[in-house]
């Protein structure tokens, strides 16, 4: 029996299905509502085999210059059992093409590479050797229905996902010795507390720390309105945790949380917090905070070769690798899109309106499109 795709317009039913399937918080309804305020539109689809739901996906659409129409993007989705992934994606991509005329369906699933997790000391070599092998098993199924790896990534595929099912003592043992010392030191600090942020004045302090951290680490940040919208649109699925010394916020970590997975959106610490090692204690507090809610995966959201990633790596003895970005071309203009507009994908991570700049000054884009048209005529 062929699969059918139907829209879901009910937020409660959608989130219930995402959570029952072990879905990622970036697939929750509120995340789509957030992105819909900032140049995207959100569509939620159930994929059925008869009456049974075998897959689901929150698809975000972003307009592109004519004649590209739009890009369809699935952040940390879809939801589907391993044996159903290829056929769910085949049905979903056919629907997206017919319904929206998208140039491509781009997915960045919460699915691990077959060689992941990896010992931390061997992660780089194992990733390189693992990716050098062509897709096999269920990954070959993705290739068979027209998907291929893309280097134009938004969400970083190398990450650290901590299993929260062991008790707190075991979680502590999973840290390096110096990291354990720093966590315990921060818990003993005088006039310090850890907890959820509920007051606007504390949020204002956090946004200032975020801007300071961004300047120090040289990355872009969203506007204050964007951050307030995370809180407002995701409700209790947005969990902002902080460390205070007295009344001063000195460190924070901002999570979005599904029933199974906590995902770090942002984190930061000021100079006083670093001196007291409160960023260590706060990180461990965040892990135990979501563990108490029944969450069993803590995703540190990306590892690069930078100081922030070096800090993250201290909280486990392994690294994880998700399958990254896979695209299915849905238009003859896809080669031009992939060549001329990789900044769109970078914009997913950096939070900058790169696409608007490309649309406003499309010389390079249109030159590539003209080349594509010429190739088609030939």
CSV table of C-alpha atoms in Angstrom, one decimal:
chain,number,residue,atom,x,y,z
A,1,UNK,CA,0.0,0.0,0.0
A,2,UNK,CA,1.3,3.4,-0.9
A,3,UNK,CA,1.7,6.0,1.9
A,4,UNK,CA,-0.4,9.1,2.2
A,5,UNK,CA,0.6,12.5,3.5
A,6,UNK,CA,-1.9,14.7,5.3
A,7,UNK,CA,-1.4,18.1,7.1
A,8,UNK,CA,-1.8,18.4,10.9
A,9,UNK,CA,-3.4,21.7,12.1
A,10,UNK,CA,-3.8,20.7,15.7
A,11,UNK,CA,-0.9,21.8,18.0
A,12,UNK,CA,-1.8,19.3,20.7
A,13,UNK,CA,-2.1,16.4,18.4
A,14,UNK,CA,1.1,17.3,16.6
A,15,UNK,CA,3.2,17.6,19.8
A,16,UNK,CA,1.7,14.4,21.1
A,17,UNK,CA,2.8,12.5,18.0
A,18,UNK,CA,6.3,14.0,18.0
A,19,UNK,CA,6.8,13.1,21.6
A,20,UNK,CA,5.4,9.6,21.2
A,21,UNK,CA,7.8,9.0,18.3
A,22,UNK,CA,10.8,10.2,20.4
A,23,UNK,CA,11.1,13.4,18.4
A,24,UNK,CA,13.4,16.3,18.8
A,25,UNK,CA,12.3,19.6,20.3
A,26,UNK,CA,13.0,21.4,17.0
A,27,UNK,CA,10.1,19.4,15.6
A,28,UNK,CA,7.7,20.7,18.2
A,29,UNK,CA,4.8,23.0,17.2
A,30,UNK,CA,6.2,26.0,19.1
A,31,UNK,CA,9.5,25.9,17.2
A,32,UNK,CA,7.7,26.1,13.9
A,33,UNK,CA,5.7,29.1,15.2
A,34,UNK,CA,8.9,30.8,16.2
A,35,UNK,CA,10.5,30.3,12.8
A,36,UNK,CA,7.2,31.5,11.2
A,37,UNK,CA,7.8,34.9,12.7
A,38,UNK,CA,11.2,35.2,10.9
A,39,UNK,CA,10.9,34.6,7.2
A,40,UNK,CA,9.7,31.0,7.3
A,41,UNK,CA,6.3,29.2,7.1
A,42,UNK,CA,5.7,26.0,9.0
A,43,UNK,CA,3.8,23.0,7.8
A,44,UNK,CA,3.3,19.8,9.7
A,45,UNK,CA,2.6,16.5,8.1
A,46,UNK,CA,1.6,13.0,9.2
A,47,UNK,CA,2.6,10.2,6.9
A,48,UNK,CA,0.2,7.2,7.0
A,49,UNK,CA,0.2,3.6,6.0
A,50,UNK,CA,-3.5,3.1,5.9
A,51,UNK,CA,-4.7,4.4,9.3
A,52,UNK,CA,-1.3,4.0,11.0
A,53,UNK,CA,1.0,7.0,11.3
A,54,UNK,CA,4.5,5.8,10.3
A,55,UNK,CA,6.2,9.2,10.0
A,56,UNK,CA,5.8,12.9,10.7
A,57,UNK,CA,7.7,16.0,9.8
A,58,UNK,CA,7.6,19.7,10.5
A,59,UNK,CA,8.6,21.3,7.2
A,60,UNK,CA,9.8,24.9,7.2
A,61,UNK,CA,9.6,26.8,3.9
A,62,UNK,CA,11.7,29.8,3.0
A,63,UNK,CA,11.0,31.9,-0.1
A,64,UNK,CA,13.8,32.1,-2.7
A,65,UNK,CA,14.2,34.4,-5.6
A,66,UNK,CA,12.3,33.5,-8.8
A,67,UNK,CA,12.3,30.9,-10.3
A,68,UNK,CA,13.6,28.9,-7.3
A,69,UNK,CA,10.3,29.4,-5.4
A,70,UNK,CA,11.3,28.1,-2.0
A,71,UNK,CA,13.4,25.7,0.0
A,72,UNK,CA,11.7,23.0,2.2
A,73,UNK,CA,13.7,22.3,5.3
A,74,UNK,CA,13.2,19.7,8.1
A,75,UNK,CA,15.2,20.6,11.2
A,76,UNK,CA,16.1,17.5,13.3
A,77,UNK,CA,13.4,15.4,11.6
A,78,UNK,CA,11.4,13.6,10.3
A,79,UNK,CA,10.2,11.1,12.9
A,80,UNK,CA,10.2,7.6,11.5
A,81,UNK,CA,11.3,4.1,12.6
A,82,UNK,CA,14.6,3.0,10.9
A,83,UNK,CA,12.8,0.6,8.6
A,84,UNK,CA,10.3,3.2,7.5
A,85,UNK,CA,12.7,6.2,6.9
A,86,UNK,CA,13.3,5.8,3.2
A,87,UNK,CA,9.6,5.3,2.2
A,88,UNK,CA,8.5,8.1,4.6
A,89,UNK,CA,10.9,10.5,2.9
A,90,UNK,CA,9.9,9.4,-0.6
A,91,UNK,CA,6.2,10.1,0.2
A,92,UNK,CA,7.1,13.4,2.0
A,93,UNK,CA,9.3,14.7,-0.8
A,94,UNK,CA,6.7,13.9,-3.5
A,95,UNK,CA,4.1,15.8,-1.5
A,96,UNK,CA,6.3,18.8,-0.9
A,97,UNK,CA,7.1,19.0,-4.6
A,98,UNK,CA,3.4,18.8,-5.6
A,99,UNK,CA,2.1,21.1,-2.9
A,100,UNK,CA,4.8,23.7,-2.8
A,101,UNK,CA,7.0,23.4,-5.9
A,102,UNK,CA,10.2,23.6,-3.7
A,103,UNK,CA,13.6,23.6,-5.3
A,104,UNK,CA,14.7,20.8,-2.8
A,105,UNK,CA,13.7,19.0,0.4
A,106,UNK,CA,16.6,19.4,2.8
A,107,UNK,CA,16.6,17.3,6.0
A,108,UNK,CA,18.9,17.3,9.0
A,109,UNK,CA,17.5,14.4,11.0
A,110,UNK,CA,18.2,13.4,14.6
A,111,UNK,CA,19.6,10.1,13.3
A,112,UNK,CA,23.1,8.9,14.2
A,113,UNK,CA,25.6,7.7,11.7
A,114,UNK,CA,26.2,3.9,11.9
A,115,UNK,CA,29.7,4.5,13.4
A,116,UNK,CA,28.5,6.8,16.2
A,117,UNK,CA,29.1,7.2,19.1
A,118,UNK,CA,32.9,7.3,19.1
A,119,UNK,CA,35.6,7.4,21.7
A,120,UNK,CA,36.5,11.1,22.1
A,121,UNK,CA,40.2,10.5,21.4
A,122,UNK,CA,39.4,8.8,18.0
A,123,UNK,CA,36.4,10.8,16.9
A,124,UNK,CA,38.0,12.8,14.1
A,125,UNK,CA,39.7,9.8,12.5
A,126,UNK,CA,36.6,7.6,12.9
A,127,UNK,CA,34.3,10.2,11.4
A,128,UNK,CA,36.6,10.7,8.4
A,129,UNK,CA,36.9,7.0,7.7
A,130,UNK,CA,33.2,6.4,8.3
A,131,UNK,CA,32.1,9.1,5.9
A,132,UNK,CA,34.5,7.8,3.2
A,133,UNK,CA,32.4,4.7,2.9
A,134,UNK,CA,29.3,5.0,0.7
A,135,UNK,CA,25.9,4.7,2.3
A,136,UNK,CA,24.9,1.3,3.4
A,137,UNK,CA,21.9,-0.3,5.1
A,138,UNK,CA,19.1,2.2,5.9
A,139,UNK,CA,21.3,5.1,4.7
A,140,UNK,CA,21.4,3.5,1.3
A,141,UNK,CA,17.6,3.5,1.4
A,142,UNK,CA,17.8,7.3,1.6
A,143,UNK,CA,20.1,7.4,-1.5
A,144,UNK,CA,17.8,5.0,-3.3
A,145,UNK,CA,14.9,7.5,-3.0
A,146,UNK,CA,16.9,10.4,-4.3
A,147,UNK,CA,18.6,12.0,-1.3
A,148,UNK,CA,22.3,12.8,-1.2
A,149,UNK,CA,24.6,14.3,1.4
A,150,UNK,CA,25.1,18.1,1.2
A,151,UNK,CA,27.9,20.1,2.6
A,152,UNK,CA,25.6,23.2,3.0
A,153,UNK,CA,24.7,22.4,6.6
A,154,UNK,CA,22.7,24.5,9.1
A,155,UNK,CA,22.8,22.3,12.2
A,156,UNK,CA,26.3,20.9,13.1
A,157,UNK,CA,26.3,17.1,12.7
A,158,UNK,CA,29.2,16.5,15.1
A,159,UNK,CA,27.8,16.8,18.6
A,160,UNK,CA,27.8,15.3,22.1
A,161,UNK,CA,24.7,13.5,23.3
A,162,UNK,CA,24.8,12.4,26.9
A,163,UNK,CA,22.7,9.4,28.1
A,164,UNK,CA,20.8,10.6,31.2
A,165,UNK,CA,19.4,7.2,32.2
A,166,UNK,CA,22.2,6.4,34.7
A,167,UNK,CA,21.9,7.9,38.2
A,168,UNK,CA,23.5,11.1,39.2
A,169,UNK,CA,26.6,9.5,40.7
A,170,UNK,CA,27.2,7.6,37.4
A,171,UNK,CA,26.7,10.8,35.4
A,172,UNK,CA,29.3,12.5,37.6
A,173,UNK,CA,31.7,9.6,37.1
A,174,UNK,CA,31.3,10.1,33.3
A,175,UNK,CA,33.1,13.5,33.7
A,176,UNK,CA,36.8,13.9,33.6
A,177,UNK,CA,38.5,14.3,37.1
A,178,UNK,CA,39.2,18.1,36.6
A,179,UNK,CA,35.6,18.6,35.4
A,180,UNK,CA,34.2,16.8,38.4
A,181,UNK,CA,36.3,19.1,40.7
A,182,UNK,CA,35.1,22.2,38.9
A,183,UNK,CA,31.4,21.1,39.2
A,184,UNK,CA,31.8,20.4,42.9
A,185,UNK,CA,33.7,23.6,43.5
A,186,UNK,CA,30.8,25.6,41.9
A,187,UNK,CA,28.2,23.8,44.0
A,188,UNK,CA,30.2,24.8,47.2
A,189,UNK,CA,30.5,28.5,46.2
A,190,UNK,CA,29.0,30.9,48.7
A,191,UNK,CA,25.9,32.9,47.9
A,192,UNK,CA,25.3,30.9,44.7
A,193,UNK,CA,22.2,29.2,43.5
A,194,UNK,CA,21.0,27.5,40.3
A,195,UNK,CA,17.5,27.4,38.9
A,196,UNK,CA,15.0,28.3,36.3
A,197,UNK,CA,14.7,31.9,35.1
A,198,UNK,CA,11.3,33.4,35.6
A,199,UNK,CA,11.8,37.2,35.9
A,200,UNK,CA,12.3,39.7,33.0
A,201,UNK,CA,15.1,41.4,34.8
A,202,UNK,CA,17.1,38.1,34.9
A,203,UNK,CA,16.3,37.6,31.2
A,204,UNK,CA,17.7,41.0,30.5
A,205,UNK,CA,21.0,40.1,32.3
A,206,UNK,CA,21.2,36.9,30.3
A,207,UNK,CA,20.8,38.6,27.0
A,208,UNK,CA,23.6,40.9,28.0
A,209,UNK,CA,25.8,37.9,28.8
A,210,UNK,CA,24.8,36.3,25.5
A,211,UNK,CA,26.0,39.4,23.6
A,212,UNK,CA,29.2,39.5,25.6
A,213,UNK,CA,29.9,35.8,24.9
A,214,UNK,CA,29.2,36.3,21.2
A,215,UNK,CA,31.7,39.1,21.0
A,216,UNK,CA,34.3,37.0,22.9
A,217,UNK,CA,33.7,33.9,20.7
A,218,UNK,CA,32.9,35.8,17.5
A,219,UNK,CA,29.5,34.4,16.6
A,220,UNK,CA,26.2,36.1,15.6
A,221,UNK,CA,23.3,36.4,18.0
A,222,UNK,CA,19.5,36.9,17.4
A,223,UNK,CA,17.6,39.9,18.5
A,224,UNK,CA,16.2,40.3,22.0
A,225,UNK,CA,12.7,39.9,20.5
A,226,UNK,CA,13.7,36.6,19.0
A,227,UNK,CA,14.8,35.3,22.4
A,228,UNK,CA,11.6,36.5,24.1
A,229,UNK,CA,9.6,34.7,21.4
A,230,UNK,CA,11.3,31.4,22.3
A,231,UNK,CA,10.1,31.8,25.8
A,232,UNK,CA,6.6,32.9,24.8
A,233,UNK,CA,5.9,30.4,21.9
A,234,UNK,CA,7.5,27.3,23.4
A,235,UNK,CA,6.1,27.7,26.9
A,236,UNK,CA,7.4,25.1,29.3
A,237,UNK,CA,9.3,23.4,26.5
A,238,UNK,CA,11.7,26.4,26.7
A,239,UNK,CA,13.7,26.0,29.8
A,240,UNK,CA,16.2,28.8,30.6
A,241,UNK,CA,18.5,27.9,33.5
A,242,UNK,CA,20.9,30.2,35.3
A,243,UNK,CA,23.5,30.5,38.0
A,244,UNK,CA,23.2,33.5,40.3
A,245,UNK,CA,25.7,35.0,42.7
A,246,UNK,CA,23.5,37.0,45.0
A,247,UNK,CA,21.1,38.8,42.6
A,248,UNK,CA,23.5,38.8,39.7
A,249,UNK,CA,23.2,36.2,36.8
A,250,UNK,CA,26.7,35.0,36.0
A,251,UNK,CA,26.0,32.0,33.7
A,252,UNK,CA,23.1,30.6,31.7
A,253,UNK,CA,22.1,27.7,29.5
A,254,UNK,CA,18.9,27.8,27.3
A,255,UNK,CA,17.3,24.5,26.5
A,256,UNK,CA,14.4,23.4,24.4
A,257,UNK,CA,13.0,20.1,25.6
A,258,UNK,CA,10.8,17.3,24.2
A,259,UNK,CA,9.8,14.3,26.2
A,260,UNK,CA,13.0,12.5,25.3
A,261,UNK,CA,15.6,15.1,24.3
A,262,UNK,CA,17.0,18.3,25.8
A,263,UNK,CA,18.7,20.5,23.2
A,264,UNK,CA,21.0,23.4,24.1
A,265,UNK,CA,20.2,26.5,22.1
A,266,UNK,CA,22.6,28.9,23.8
A,267,UNK,CA,24.8,29.3,26.8
A,268,UNK,CA,27.1,31.9,28.2
A,269,UNK,CA,29.1,33.0,31.2
A,270,UNK,CA,30.6,36.3,32.4
A,271,UNK,CA,34.0,36.8,33.9
A,272,UNK,CA,32.8,36.3,37.4
A,273,UNK,CA,31.0,33.1,36.5
A,274,UNK,CA,34.2,31.8,34.9
A,275,UNK,CA,36.3,32.6,38.0
A,276,UNK,CA,33.9,30.6,40.2
A,277,UNK,CA,33.6,27.8,37.6
A,278,UNK,CA,29.8,28.2,37.7
A,279,UNK,CA,29.4,27.3,34.1
A,280,UNK,CA,30.5,23.8,35.1
A,281,UNK,CA,28.0,23.5,37.9
A,282,UNK,CA,25.2,24.9,35.8
A,283,UNK,CA,25.8,22.5,33.0
A,284,UNK,CA,25.6,19.5,35.3
A,285,UNK,CA,22.6,21.1,37.0
A,286,UNK,CA,20.9,21.4,33.6
A,287,UNK,CA,21.5,17.7,32.9
A,288,UNK,CA,20.0,16.6,36.2
A,289,UNK,CA,17.2,19.1,35.9
A,290,UNK,CA,15.9,17.6,32.7
A,291,UNK,CA,16.7,14.0,33.9
A,292,UNK,CA,14.2,14.6,36.7
A,293,UNK,CA,11.5,15.3,34.1
A,294,UNK,CA,12.1,11.9,32.4
A,295,UNK,CA,14.3,13.2,29.6
A,296,UNK,CA,17.0,10.7,28.7
A,297,UNK,CA,19.1,12.5,26.1
A,298,UNK,CA,21.1,15.8,26.5
A,299,UNK,CA,22.3,17.2,23.2
A,300,UNK,CA,25.1,19.8,23.6
A,301,UNK,CA,24.3,21.1,20.0
A,302,UNK,CA,27.4,21.0,17.9
A,303,UNK,CA,31.1,20.5,18.3
A,304,UNK,CA,33.7,22.6,16.4
A,305,UNK,CA,37.3,23.3,16.9
A,306,UNK,CA,36.8,26.2,19.3
A,307,UNK,CA,37.0,27.0,23.0
A,308,UNK,CA,33.3,26.5,23.6
A,309,UNK,CA,33.4,23.0,22.1
A,310,UNK,CA,36.5,22.2,24.2
A,311,UNK,CA,34.4,23.1,27.2
A,312,UNK,CA,31.5,20.9,26.1
A,313,UNK,CA,33.8,17.9,25.4
A,314,UNK,CA,34.7,17.8,29.1
A,315,UNK,CA,31.3,16.4,30.0
A,316,UNK,CA,31.7,13.0,28.3
A,317,UNK,CA,34.3,10.5,27.1
A,318,UNK,CA,32.7,10.1,23.7
A,319,UNK,CA,31.4,12.2,20.7
A,320,UNK,CA,28.4,11.6,18.5
A,321,UNK,CA,27.9,12.1,14.8
A,322,UNK,CA,24.5,12.6,13.2
A,323,UNK,CA,24.0,12.0,9.6
A,324,UNK,CA,24.1,15.7,8.7
A,325,UNK,CA,22.3,17.4,5.8
A,326,UNK,CA,20.7,15.3,3.0
A,327,UNK,CA,19.0,17.0,0.1
A,328,UNK,CA,16.6,15.7,-2.5
A,329,UNK,CA,16.4,17.9,-5.6
A,330,UNK,CA,12.8,18.7,-6.6
A,331,UNK,CA,13.5,21.2,-9.4
A,332,UNK,CA,15.8,21.4,-12.4
A,333,UNK,CA,17.1,24.6,-10.8
A,334,UNK,CA,18.6,22.7,-7.8
A,335,UNK,CA,22.2,22.7,-9.2
A,336,UNK,CA,22.1,26.5,-9.5
A,337,UNK,CA,20.7,26.8,-6.0
A,338,UNK,CA,23.3,24.5,-4.5
A,339,UNK,CA,26.1,26.5,-6.2
A,340,UNK,CA,24.8,30.0,-5.8
A,341,UNK,CA,23.1,30.1,-2.5
A,342,UNK,CA,25.0,28.1,0.2
A,343,UNK,CA,24.7,31.1,2.4
A,344,UNK,CA,21.0,30.2,2.9
A,345,UNK,CA,22.1,27.1,4.8
A,346,UNK,CA,24.7,29.0,6.7
A,347,UNK,CA,22.0,31.4,7.7
A,348,UNK,CA,20.2,28.6,9.5
A,349,UNK,CA,23.0,28.4,11.9
A,350,UNK,CA,24.2,32.0,12.2
A,351,UNK,CA,20.8,33.5,12.4
A,352,UNK,CA,21.5,36.2,9.8
A,353,UNK,CA,19.2,37.2,6.9
A,354,UNK,CA,21.6,36.1,4.2
A,355,UNK,CA,18.9,35.1,1.8
A,356,UNK,CA,17.5,38.7,1.8
A,357,UNK,CA,20.8,40.0,0.7
A,358,UNK,CA,21.0,37.5,-2.1
A,359,UNK,CA,17.5,38.4,-3.2
A,360,UNK,CA,18.3,42.1,-3.1
A,361,UNK,CA,21.5,41.7,-5.1
A,362,UNK,CA,20.9,38.5,-7.2
A,363,UNK,CA,23.6,39.0,-9.9
A,364,UNK,CA,25.5,35.8,-9.0
A,365,UNK,CA,22.3,33.9,-8.5
A,366,UNK,CA,20.8,34.8,-11.8
A,367,UNK,CA,24.1,34.2,-13.6
A,368,UNK,CA,24.0,30.6,-12.2
A,369,UNK,CA,20.4,30.3,-13.2
A,370,UNK,CA,21.1,31.4,-16.7
A,371,UNK,CA,23.8,28.8,-16.9
A,372,UNK,CA,21.4,26.1,-15.7
A,373,UNK,CA,18.8,27.1,-18.3
A,374,UNK,CA,21.4,27.0,-21.0
A,375,UNK,CA,22.4,23.5,-19.9
A,376,UNK,CA,18.8,22.4,-19.9
A,377,UNK,CA,18.3,23.7,-23.5
A,378,UNK,CA,21.4,21.9,-24.6
